[in-house]
GROMACS .gro file of N, CA and C in nm:
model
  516
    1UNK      N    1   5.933  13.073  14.762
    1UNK     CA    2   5.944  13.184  14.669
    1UNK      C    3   6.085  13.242  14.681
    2UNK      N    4   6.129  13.300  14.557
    2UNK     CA    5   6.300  13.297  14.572
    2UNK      C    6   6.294  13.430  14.630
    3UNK      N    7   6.419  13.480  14.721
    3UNK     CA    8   6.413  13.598  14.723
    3UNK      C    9   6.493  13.735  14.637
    4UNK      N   10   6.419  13.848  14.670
    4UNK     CA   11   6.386  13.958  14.597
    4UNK      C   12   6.594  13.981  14.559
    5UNK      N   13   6.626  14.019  14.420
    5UNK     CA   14   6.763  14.008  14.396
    5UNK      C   15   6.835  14.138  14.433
    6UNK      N   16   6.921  14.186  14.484
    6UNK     CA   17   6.970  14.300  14.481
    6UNK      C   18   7.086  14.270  14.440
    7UNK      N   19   7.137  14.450  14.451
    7UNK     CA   20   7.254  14.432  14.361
    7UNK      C   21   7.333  14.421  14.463
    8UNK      N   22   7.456  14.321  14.361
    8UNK     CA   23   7.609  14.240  14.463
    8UNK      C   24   7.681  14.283  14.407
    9UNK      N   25   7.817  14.341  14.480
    9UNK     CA   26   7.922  14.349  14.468
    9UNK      C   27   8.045  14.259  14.511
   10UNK      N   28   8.104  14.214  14.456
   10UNK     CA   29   8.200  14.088  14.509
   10UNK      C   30   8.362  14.155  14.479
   11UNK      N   31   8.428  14.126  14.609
   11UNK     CA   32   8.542  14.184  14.633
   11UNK      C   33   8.638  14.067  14.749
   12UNK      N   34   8.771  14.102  14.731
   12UNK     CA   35   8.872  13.989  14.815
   12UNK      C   36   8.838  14.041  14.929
   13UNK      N   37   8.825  13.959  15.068
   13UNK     CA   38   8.772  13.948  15.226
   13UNK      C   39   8.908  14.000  15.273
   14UNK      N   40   8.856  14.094  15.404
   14UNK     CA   41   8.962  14.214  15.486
   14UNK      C   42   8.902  14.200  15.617
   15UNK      N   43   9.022  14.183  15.650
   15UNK     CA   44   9.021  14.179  15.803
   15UNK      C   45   8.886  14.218  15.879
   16UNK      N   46   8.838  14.353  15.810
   16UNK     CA   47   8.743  14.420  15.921
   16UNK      C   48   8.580  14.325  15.876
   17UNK      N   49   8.602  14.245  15.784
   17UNK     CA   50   8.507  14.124  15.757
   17UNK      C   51   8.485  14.047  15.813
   18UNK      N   52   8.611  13.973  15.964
   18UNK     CA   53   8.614  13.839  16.008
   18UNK      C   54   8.445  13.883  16.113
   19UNK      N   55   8.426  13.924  16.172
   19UNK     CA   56   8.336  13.912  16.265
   19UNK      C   57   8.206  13.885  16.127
   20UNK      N   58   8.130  13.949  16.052
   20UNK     CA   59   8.062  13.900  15.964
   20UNK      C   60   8.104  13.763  15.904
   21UNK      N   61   8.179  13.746  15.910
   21UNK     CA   62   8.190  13.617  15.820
   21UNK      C   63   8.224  13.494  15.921
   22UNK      N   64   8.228  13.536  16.050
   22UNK     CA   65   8.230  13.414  16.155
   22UNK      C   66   8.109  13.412  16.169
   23UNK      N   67   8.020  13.515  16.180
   23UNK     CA   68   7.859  13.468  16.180
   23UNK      C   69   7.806  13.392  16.070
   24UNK      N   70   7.838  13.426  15.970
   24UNK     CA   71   7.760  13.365  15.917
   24UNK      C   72   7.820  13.183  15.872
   25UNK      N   73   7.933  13.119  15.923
   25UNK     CA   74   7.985  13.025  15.909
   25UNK      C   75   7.894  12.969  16.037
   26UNK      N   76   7.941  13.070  16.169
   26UNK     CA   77   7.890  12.946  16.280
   26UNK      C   78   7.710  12.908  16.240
   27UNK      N   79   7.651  13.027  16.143
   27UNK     CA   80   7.530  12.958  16.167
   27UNK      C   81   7.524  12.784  16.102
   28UNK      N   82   7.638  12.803  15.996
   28UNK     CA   83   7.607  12.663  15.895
   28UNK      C   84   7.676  12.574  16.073
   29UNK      N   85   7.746  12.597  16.131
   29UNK     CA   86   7.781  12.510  16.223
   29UNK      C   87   7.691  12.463  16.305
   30UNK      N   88   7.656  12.558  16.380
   30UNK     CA   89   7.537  12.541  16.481
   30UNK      C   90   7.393  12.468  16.463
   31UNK      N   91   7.325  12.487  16.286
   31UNK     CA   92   7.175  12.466  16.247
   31UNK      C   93   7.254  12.343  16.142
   32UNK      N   94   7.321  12.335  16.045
   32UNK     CA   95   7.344  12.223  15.959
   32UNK      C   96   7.404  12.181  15.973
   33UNK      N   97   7.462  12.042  15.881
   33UNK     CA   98   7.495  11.939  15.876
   33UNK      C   99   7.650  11.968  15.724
   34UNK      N  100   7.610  12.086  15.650
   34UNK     CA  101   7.689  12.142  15.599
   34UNK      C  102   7.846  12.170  15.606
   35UNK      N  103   7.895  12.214  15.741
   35UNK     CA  104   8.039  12.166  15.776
   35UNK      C  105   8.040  12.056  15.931
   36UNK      N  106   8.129  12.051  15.912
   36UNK     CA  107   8.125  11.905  15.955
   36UNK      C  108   8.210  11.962  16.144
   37UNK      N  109   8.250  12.096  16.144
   37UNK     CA  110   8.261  12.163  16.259
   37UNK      C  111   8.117  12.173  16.352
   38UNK      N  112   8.139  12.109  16.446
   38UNK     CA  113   8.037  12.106  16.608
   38UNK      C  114   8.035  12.185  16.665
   39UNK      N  115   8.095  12.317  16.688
   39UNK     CA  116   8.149  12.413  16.771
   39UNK      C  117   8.178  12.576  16.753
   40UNK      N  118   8.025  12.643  16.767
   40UNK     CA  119   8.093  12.782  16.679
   40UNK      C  120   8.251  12.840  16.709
   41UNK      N  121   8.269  12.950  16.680
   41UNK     CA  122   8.411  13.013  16.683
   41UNK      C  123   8.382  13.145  16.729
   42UNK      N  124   8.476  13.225  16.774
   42UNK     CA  125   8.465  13.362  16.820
   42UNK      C  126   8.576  13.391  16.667
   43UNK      N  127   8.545  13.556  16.624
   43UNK     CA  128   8.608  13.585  16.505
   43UNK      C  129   8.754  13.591  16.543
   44UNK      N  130   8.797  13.585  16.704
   44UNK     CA  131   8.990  13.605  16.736
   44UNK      C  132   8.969  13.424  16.648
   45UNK      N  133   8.918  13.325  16.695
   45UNK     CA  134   8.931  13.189  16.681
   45UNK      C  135   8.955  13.209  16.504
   46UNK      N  136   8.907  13.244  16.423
   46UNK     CA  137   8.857  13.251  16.303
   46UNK      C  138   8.979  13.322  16.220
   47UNK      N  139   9.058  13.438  16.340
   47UNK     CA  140   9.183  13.504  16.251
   47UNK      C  141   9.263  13.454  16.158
   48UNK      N  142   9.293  13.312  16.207
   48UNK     CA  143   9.421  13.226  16.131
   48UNK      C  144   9.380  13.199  16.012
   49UNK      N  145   9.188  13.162  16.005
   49UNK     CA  146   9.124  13.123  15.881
   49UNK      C  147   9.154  13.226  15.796
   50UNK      N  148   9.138  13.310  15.829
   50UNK     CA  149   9.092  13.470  15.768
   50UNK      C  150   9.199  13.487  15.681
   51UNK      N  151   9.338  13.516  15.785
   51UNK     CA  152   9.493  13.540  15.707
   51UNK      C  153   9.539  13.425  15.652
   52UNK      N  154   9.519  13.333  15.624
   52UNK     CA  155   9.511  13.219  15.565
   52UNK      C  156   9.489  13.214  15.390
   53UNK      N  157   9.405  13.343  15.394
   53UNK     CA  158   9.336  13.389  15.245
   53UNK      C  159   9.447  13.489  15.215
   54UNK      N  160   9.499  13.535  15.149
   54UNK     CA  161   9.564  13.682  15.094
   54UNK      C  162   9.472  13.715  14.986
   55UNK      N  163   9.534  13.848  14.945
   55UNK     CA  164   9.426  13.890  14.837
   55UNK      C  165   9.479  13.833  14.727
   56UNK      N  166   9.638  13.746  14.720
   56UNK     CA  167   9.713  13.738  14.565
   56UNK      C  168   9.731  13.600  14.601
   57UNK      N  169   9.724  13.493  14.510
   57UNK     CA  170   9.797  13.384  14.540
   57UNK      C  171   9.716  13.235  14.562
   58UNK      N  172   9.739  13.126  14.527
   58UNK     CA  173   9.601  13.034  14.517
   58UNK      C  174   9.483  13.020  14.601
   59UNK      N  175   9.534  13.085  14.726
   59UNK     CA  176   9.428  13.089  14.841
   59UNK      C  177   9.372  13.223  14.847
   60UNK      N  178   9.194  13.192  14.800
   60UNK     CA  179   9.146  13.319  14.737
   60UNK      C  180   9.064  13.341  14.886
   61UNK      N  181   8.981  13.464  14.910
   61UNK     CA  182   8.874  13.510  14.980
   61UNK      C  183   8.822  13.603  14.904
   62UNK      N  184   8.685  13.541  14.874
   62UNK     CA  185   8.620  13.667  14.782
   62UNK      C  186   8.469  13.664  14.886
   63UNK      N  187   8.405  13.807  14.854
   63UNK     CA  188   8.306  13.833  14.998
   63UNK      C  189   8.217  13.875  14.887
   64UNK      N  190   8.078  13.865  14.922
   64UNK     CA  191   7.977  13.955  14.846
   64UNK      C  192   7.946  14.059  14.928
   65UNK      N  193   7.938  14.165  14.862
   65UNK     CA  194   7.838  14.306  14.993
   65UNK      C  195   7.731  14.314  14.920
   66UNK      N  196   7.599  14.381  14.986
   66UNK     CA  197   7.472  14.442  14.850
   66UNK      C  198   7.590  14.560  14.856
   67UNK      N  199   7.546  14.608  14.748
   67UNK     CA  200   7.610  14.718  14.670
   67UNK      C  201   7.551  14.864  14.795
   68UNK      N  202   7.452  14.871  14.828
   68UNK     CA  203   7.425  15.002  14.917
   68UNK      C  204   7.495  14.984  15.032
   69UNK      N  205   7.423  14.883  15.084
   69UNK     CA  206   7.449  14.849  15.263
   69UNK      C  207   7.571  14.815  15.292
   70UNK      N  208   7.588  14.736  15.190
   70UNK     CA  209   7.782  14.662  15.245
   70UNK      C  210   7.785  14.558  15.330
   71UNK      N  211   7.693  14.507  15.353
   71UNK     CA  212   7.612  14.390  15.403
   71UNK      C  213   7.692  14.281  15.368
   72UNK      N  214   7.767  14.175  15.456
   72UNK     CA  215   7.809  14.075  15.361
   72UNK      C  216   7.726  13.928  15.331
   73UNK      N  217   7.667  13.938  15.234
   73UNK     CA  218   7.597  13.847  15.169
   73UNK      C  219   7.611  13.693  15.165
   74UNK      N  220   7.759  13.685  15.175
   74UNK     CA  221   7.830  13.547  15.185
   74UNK      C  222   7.992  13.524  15.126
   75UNK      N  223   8.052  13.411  15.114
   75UNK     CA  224   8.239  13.429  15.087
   75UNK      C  225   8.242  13.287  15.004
   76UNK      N  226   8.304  13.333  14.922
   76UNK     CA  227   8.379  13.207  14.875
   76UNK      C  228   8.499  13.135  14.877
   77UNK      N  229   8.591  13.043  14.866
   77UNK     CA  230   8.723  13.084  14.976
   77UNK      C  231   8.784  12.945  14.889
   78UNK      N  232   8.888  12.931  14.838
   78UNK     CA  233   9.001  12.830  14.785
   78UNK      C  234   9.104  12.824  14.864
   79UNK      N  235   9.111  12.687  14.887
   79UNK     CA  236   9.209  12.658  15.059
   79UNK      C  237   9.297  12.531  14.993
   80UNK      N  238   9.391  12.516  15.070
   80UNK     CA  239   9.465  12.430  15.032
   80UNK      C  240   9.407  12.265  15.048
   81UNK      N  241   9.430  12.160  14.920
   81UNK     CA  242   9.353  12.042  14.898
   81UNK      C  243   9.390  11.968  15.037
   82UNK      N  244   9.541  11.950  15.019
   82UNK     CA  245   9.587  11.858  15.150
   82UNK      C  246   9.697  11.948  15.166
   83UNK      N  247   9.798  11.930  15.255
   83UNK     CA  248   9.891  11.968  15.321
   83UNK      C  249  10.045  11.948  15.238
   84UNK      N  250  10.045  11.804  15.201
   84UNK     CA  251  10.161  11.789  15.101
   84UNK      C  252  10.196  11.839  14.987
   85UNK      N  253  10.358  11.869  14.996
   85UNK     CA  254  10.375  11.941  14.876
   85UNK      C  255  10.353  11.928  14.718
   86UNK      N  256  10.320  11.813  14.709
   86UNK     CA  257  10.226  11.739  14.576
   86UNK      C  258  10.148  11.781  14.582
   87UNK      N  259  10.055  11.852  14.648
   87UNK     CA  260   9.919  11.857  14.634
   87UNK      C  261   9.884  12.012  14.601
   88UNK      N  262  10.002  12.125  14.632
   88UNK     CA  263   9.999  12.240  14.556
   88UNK      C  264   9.914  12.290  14.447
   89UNK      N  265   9.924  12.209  14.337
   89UNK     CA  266   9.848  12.243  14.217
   89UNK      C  267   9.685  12.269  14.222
   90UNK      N  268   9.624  12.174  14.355
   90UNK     CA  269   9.537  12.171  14.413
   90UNK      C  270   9.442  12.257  14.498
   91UNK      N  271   9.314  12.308  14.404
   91UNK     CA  272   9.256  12.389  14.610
   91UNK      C  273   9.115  12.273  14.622
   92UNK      N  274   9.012  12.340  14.712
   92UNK     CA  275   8.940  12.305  14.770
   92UNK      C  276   8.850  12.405  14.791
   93UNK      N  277   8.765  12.405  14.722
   93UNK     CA  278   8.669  12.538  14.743
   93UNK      C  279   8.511  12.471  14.821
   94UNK      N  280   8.481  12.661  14.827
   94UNK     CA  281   8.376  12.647  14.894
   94UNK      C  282   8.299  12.778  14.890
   95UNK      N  283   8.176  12.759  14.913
   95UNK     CA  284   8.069  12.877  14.946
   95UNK      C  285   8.006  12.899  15.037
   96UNK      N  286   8.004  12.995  15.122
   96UNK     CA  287   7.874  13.002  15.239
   96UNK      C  288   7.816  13.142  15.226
   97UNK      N  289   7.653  13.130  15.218
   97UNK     CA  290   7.617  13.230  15.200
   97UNK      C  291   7.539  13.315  15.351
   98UNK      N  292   7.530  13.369  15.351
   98UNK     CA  293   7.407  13.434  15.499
   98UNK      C  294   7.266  13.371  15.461
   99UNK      N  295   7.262  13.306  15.607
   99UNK     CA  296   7.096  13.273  15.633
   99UNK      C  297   7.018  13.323  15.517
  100UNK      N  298   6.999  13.411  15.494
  100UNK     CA  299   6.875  13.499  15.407
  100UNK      C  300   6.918  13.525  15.276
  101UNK      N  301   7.067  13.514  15.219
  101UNK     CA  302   7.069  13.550  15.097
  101UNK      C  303   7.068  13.482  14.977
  102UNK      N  304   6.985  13.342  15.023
  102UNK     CA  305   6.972  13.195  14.916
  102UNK      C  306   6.899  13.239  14.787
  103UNK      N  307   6.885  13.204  14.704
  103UNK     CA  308   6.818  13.209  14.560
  103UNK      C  309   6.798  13.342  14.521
  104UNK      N  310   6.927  13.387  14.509
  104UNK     CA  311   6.946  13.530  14.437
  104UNK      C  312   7.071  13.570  14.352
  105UNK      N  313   7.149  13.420  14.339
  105UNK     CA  314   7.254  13.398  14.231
  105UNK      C  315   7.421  13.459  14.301
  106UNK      N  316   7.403  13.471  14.434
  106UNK     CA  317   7.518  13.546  14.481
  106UNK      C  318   7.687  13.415  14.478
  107UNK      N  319   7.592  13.297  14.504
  107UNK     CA  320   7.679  13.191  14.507
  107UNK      C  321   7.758  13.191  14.370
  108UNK      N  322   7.694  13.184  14.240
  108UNK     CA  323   7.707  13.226  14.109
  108UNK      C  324   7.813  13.346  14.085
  109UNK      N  325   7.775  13.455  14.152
  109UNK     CA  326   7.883  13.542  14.163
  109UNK      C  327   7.948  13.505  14.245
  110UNK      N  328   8.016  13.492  14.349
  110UNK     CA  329   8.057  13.425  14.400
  110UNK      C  330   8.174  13.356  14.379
  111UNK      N  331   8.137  13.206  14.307
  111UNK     CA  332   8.269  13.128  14.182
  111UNK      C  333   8.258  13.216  14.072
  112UNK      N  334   8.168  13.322  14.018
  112UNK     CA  335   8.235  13.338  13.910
  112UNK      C  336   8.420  13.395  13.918
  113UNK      N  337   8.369  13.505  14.084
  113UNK     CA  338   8.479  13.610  14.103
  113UNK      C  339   8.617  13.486  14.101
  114UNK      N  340   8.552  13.416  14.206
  114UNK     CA  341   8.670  13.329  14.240
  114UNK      C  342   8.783  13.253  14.169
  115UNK      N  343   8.694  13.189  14.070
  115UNK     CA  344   8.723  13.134  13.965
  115UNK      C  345   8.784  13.214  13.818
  116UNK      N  346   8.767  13.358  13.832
  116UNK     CA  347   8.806  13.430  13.756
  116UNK      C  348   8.982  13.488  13.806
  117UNK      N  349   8.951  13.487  13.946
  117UNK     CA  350   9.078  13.570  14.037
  117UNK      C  351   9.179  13.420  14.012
  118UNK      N  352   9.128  13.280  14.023
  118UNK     CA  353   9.238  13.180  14.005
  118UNK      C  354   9.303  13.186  13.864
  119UNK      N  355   9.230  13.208  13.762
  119UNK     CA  356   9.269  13.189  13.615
  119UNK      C  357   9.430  13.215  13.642
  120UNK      N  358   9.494  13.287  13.667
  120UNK     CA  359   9.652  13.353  13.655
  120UNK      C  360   9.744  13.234  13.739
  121UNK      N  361   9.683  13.192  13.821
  121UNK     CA  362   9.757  13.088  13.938
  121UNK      C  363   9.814  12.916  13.852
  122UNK      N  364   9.929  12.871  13.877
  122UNK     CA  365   9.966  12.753  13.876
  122UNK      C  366   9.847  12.704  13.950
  123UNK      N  367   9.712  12.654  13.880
  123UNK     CA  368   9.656  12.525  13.972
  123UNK      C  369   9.619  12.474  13.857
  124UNK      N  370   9.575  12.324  13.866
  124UNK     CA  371   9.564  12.203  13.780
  124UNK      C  372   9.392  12.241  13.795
  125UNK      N  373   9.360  12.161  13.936
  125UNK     CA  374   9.215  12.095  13.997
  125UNK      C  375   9.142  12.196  14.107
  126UNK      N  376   9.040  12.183  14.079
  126UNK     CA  377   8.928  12.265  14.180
  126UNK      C  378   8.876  12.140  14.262
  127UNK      N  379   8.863  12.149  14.372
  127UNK     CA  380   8.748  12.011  14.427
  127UNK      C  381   8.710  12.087  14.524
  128UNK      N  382   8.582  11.982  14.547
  128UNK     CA  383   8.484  12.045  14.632
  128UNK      C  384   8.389  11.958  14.706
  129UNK      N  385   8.403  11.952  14.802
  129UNK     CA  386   8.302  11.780  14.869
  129UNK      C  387   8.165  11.864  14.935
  130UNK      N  388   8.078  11.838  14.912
  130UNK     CA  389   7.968  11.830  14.945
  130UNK      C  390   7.888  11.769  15.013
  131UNK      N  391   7.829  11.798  15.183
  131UNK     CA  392   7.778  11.720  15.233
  131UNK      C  393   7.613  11.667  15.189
  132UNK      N  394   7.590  11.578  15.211
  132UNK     CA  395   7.438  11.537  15.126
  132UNK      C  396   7.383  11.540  15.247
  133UNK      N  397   7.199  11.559  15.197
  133UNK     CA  398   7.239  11.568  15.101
  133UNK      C  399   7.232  11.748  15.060
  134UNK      N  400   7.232  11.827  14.970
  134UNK     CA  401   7.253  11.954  14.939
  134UNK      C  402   7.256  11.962  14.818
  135UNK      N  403   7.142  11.960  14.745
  135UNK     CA  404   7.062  12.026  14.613
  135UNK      C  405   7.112  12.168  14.569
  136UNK      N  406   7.094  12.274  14.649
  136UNK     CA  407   7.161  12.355  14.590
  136UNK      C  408   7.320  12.370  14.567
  137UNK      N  409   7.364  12.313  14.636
  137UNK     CA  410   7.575  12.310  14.650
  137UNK      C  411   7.543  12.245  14.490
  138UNK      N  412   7.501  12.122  14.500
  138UNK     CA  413   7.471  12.008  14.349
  138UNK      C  414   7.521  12.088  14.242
  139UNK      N  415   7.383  12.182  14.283
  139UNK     CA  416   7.391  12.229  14.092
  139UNK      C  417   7.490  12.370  14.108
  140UNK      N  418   7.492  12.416  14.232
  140UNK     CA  419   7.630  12.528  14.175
  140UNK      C  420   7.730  12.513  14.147
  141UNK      N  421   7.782  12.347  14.165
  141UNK     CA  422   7.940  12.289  14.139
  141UNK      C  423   7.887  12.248  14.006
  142UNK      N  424   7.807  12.217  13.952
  142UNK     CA  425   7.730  12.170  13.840
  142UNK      C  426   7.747  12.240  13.745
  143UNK      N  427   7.682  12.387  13.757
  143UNK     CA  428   7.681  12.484  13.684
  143UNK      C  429   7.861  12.507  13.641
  144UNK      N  430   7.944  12.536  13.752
  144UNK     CA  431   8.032  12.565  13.736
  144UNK      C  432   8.131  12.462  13.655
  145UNK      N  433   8.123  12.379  13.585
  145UNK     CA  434   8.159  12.248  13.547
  145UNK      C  435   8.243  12.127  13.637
  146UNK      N  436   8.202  12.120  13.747
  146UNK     CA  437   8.232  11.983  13.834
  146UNK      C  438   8.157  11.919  13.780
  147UNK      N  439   8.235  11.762  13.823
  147UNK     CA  440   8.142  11.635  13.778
  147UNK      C  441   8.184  11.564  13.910
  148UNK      N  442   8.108  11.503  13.934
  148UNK     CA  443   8.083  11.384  14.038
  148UNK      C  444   8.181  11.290  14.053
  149UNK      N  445   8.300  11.283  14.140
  149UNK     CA  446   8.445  11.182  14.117
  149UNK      C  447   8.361  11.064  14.258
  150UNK      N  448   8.277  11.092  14.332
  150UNK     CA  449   8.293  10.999  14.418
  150UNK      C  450   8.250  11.035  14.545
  151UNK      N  451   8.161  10.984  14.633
  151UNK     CA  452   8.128  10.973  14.763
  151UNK      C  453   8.163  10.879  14.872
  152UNK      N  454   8.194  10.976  15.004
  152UNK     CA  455   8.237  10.883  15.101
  152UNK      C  456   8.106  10.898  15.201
  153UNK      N  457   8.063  10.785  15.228
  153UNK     CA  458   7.967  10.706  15.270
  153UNK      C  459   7.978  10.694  15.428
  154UNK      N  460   7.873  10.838  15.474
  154UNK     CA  461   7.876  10.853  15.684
  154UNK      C  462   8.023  10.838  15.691
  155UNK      N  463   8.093  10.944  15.630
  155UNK     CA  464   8.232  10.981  15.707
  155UNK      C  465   8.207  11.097  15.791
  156UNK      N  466   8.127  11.162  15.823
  156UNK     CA  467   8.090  11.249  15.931
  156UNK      C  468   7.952  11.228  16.013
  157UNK      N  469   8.012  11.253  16.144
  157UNK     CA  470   7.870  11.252  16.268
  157UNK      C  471   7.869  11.370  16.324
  158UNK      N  472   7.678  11.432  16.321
  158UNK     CA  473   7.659  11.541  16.352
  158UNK      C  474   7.522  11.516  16.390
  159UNK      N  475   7.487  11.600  16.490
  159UNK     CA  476   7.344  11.646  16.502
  159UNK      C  477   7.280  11.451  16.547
  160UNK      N  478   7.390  11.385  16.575
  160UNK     CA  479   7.336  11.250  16.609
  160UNK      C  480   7.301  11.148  16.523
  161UNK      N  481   7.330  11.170  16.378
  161UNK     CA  482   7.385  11.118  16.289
  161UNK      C  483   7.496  11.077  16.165
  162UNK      N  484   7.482  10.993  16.108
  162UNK     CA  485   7.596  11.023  16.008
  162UNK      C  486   7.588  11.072  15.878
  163UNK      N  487   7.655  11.166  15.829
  163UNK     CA  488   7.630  11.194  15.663
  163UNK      C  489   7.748  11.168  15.601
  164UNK      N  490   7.685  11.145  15.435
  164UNK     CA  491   7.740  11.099  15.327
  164UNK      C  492   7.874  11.238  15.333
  165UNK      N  493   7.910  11.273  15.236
  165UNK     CA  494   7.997  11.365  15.121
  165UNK      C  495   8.025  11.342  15.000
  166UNK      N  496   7.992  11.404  14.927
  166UNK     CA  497   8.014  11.364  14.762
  166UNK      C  498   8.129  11.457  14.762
  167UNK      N  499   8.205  11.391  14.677
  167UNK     CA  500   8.326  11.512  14.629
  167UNK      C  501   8.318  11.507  14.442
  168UNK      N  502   8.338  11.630  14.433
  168UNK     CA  503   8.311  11.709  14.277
  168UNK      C  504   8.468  11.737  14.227
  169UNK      N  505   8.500  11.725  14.137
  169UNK     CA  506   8.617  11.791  14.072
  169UNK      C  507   8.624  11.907  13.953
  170UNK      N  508   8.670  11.968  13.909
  170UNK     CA  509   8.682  12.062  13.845
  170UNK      C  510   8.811  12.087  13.778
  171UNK      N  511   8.871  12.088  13.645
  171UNK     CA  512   8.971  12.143  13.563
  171UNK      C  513   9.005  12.245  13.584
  172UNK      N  514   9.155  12.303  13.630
  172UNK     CA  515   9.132  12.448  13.602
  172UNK      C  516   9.236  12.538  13.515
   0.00000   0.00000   0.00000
């Protein structure tokens, strides 16, 4: 049964966020197969990630709060594709939401913010790899207009096995 929707507010991620938002990453670390990191983080470990984001500029951090509590709900985050200077035009997105805040459209808000805050930026391509398998990631890159460029086949070992990754692309 989906859970009950409240209201979200989505805003660029601040410093006094990293400890919420290292929790809720190490849980995808620790319980899934989702990032491909073995090893939670303490939020000092997590700083570089954090400032890594600015509030202006292709590398986005957008956070959900509920609108009362200020609760952070989950982040969405556009990071650089690869390292080379060709690859600029390029991000690499992603979503993680908190344990509890699944099927209530926050992911949705979420890329919308994100994807709204890139519009102004020199970027070409959105991509987004997806570990399988993951039904819901599917259809939110789905929704958002990715299409399916290609899977790499047990390029990651976790939890004592290997998983796939599909990677998605996106126009932007």
């Amino acid at each position: 049964m989906p859970s009950e929707r409240t209201e979200v507010q989505v805003r660029p991620g601040v410093e006094a966020d990293l400890k919420a938002l290292t929790d809720i990453y190490n849980h995808y670390v620790r319980e899934t197969p989702i990032t491909f990191d073995t090893a939670a983080f303490t939020p000092e470990e997590r700083r570089p990630w954090l400032l890594s984001h600015p509030e202006d500029g292709p590398h986005r951090l957008m956070v959900a709060t509920g609108a009362d509590s200020q609760e952070i709900l989950g982040y969405a985050t556009s990071s650089p594709f690869r390292a080379k200077p060709a690859y600029t035009t390029s991000v690499e997105v992603t979503v993680y939401l908190a344990p509890d805040a699944g099927d209530r459209g926050i992911g949705t808000l979420l890329y919308g913010a994100l994807f709204e805050a890139l519009a102004g930026e020199e970027l070409h391509r959105a991509y987004a790899g997806i570990a399988q398998p993951n039904e819901a990631s599917t259809r939110l890159h789905e929704r958002f207009g990715f299409r399916h460029v290609g899977t790499y086949r047990e390029v990651g070992r976790k939890f004592g096995r290997y998983w796939d990754v599909a990677w998605y692309e996106r126009e932007l």
